[in-house]
XYZ file of C-alpha atoms in Angstrom:
98
model
C -11.805 5.759 68.137
C -9.669 8.697 66.965
C -8.864 6.820 63.754
C -12.569 6.274 63.038
C -13.319 9.970 63.537
C -10.364 10.900 61.318
C -11.516 8.451 58.639
C -15.053 9.868 58.740
C -13.701 13.407 58.377
C -11.572 12.409 55.404
C -14.509 10.647 53.728
C -16.716 13.686 54.364
C -14.109 16.022 52.867
C -13.723 13.822 49.777
C -17.510 13.720 49.274
C -17.742 17.482 49.715
C -14.937 18.005 47.196
C -16.687 15.707 44.704
C -19.968 17.585 45.152
C -18.269 20.949 44.657
C -16.508 19.654 41.552
C -19.828 18.481 40.111
C -21.696 21.698 40.898
C -18.978 24.211 40.065
C -17.327 22.514 37.079
C -19.266 19.609 35.557
C -22.783 21.145 35.647
C -21.498 24.492 34.350
C -19.826 23.181 31.182
C -21.300 24.366 27.884
C -22.971 21.400 26.156
C -25.143 23.111 23.561
C -25.838 26.235 21.520
C -29.127 28.066 20.946
C -29.663 30.062 17.750
C -33.122 31.551 17.402
C -35.624 28.744 18.048
C -33.085 25.959 17.468
C -30.917 24.237 20.067
C -27.977 22.014 19.124
C -27.056 19.376 21.711
C -24.910 16.251 21.132
C -25.151 16.587 17.367
C -28.967 16.680 17.372
C -31.051 19.724 16.523
C -34.008 20.591 18.746
C -36.774 23.077 17.940
C -38.455 25.235 20.551
C -41.907 23.901 21.303
C -44.339 23.989 24.197
C -44.884 20.876 26.320
C -47.927 21.248 28.559
C -47.174 18.768 31.358
C -43.558 18.004 32.192
C -41.107 17.545 35.056
C -37.436 18.474 35.009
C -35.046 15.546 35.121
C -31.249 15.411 35.175
C -29.106 18.516 34.671
C -27.043 18.089 31.500
C -24.962 21.269 31.595
C -25.431 24.751 30.176
C -26.354 26.120 26.761
C -25.050 29.343 25.243
C -27.383 31.770 23.453
C -26.707 34.114 20.520
C -26.121 37.040 22.896
C -23.521 35.111 24.943
C -25.767 34.424 27.926
C -26.093 30.894 29.299
C -28.782 28.810 31.014
C -29.045 25.317 32.467
C -30.186 22.428 30.256
C -32.218 19.561 31.752
C -33.799 16.351 30.555
C -37.585 16.055 30.705
C -38.764 13.044 32.722
C -40.546 10.456 30.586
C -39.843 12.329 27.342
C -36.552 11.180 25.747
C -36.885 13.546 22.759
C -37.439 16.657 24.892
C -35.084 18.937 26.832
C -35.793 21.953 29.024
C -33.740 25.148 29.255
C -34.243 26.811 32.620
C -34.093 30.538 33.346
C -34.967 30.108 37.024
C -38.706 30.695 37.294
C -39.183 30.476 33.545
C -37.885 28.222 30.814
C -38.277 26.786 27.332
C -38.902 23.272 26.079
C -37.302 21.893 22.934
C -38.195 18.766 20.953
C -35.672 16.817 18.868
C -36.238 17.174 15.138
C -36.833 14.160 12.931
């Protein structure tokens, strides 16, 4: 029984470490740059545009702005050519250029 409890504790610690690594390192990496109304992400250029009905999807990382500030970048569910930059309560949507 003691071995089972020890094994569960070790598994829990490994999962917690993996979660902390994801949140504190992986999600915070800079993946794009914003200059004016343009966002560059994975070699594609996106232009700021308004999308009326959308839901945030997966967190991709962070983007850096001209002034050095950063914000989280997310996918937009059901819209493969759109991304969302979140400022907490506010945000911006960008569409991939053709």
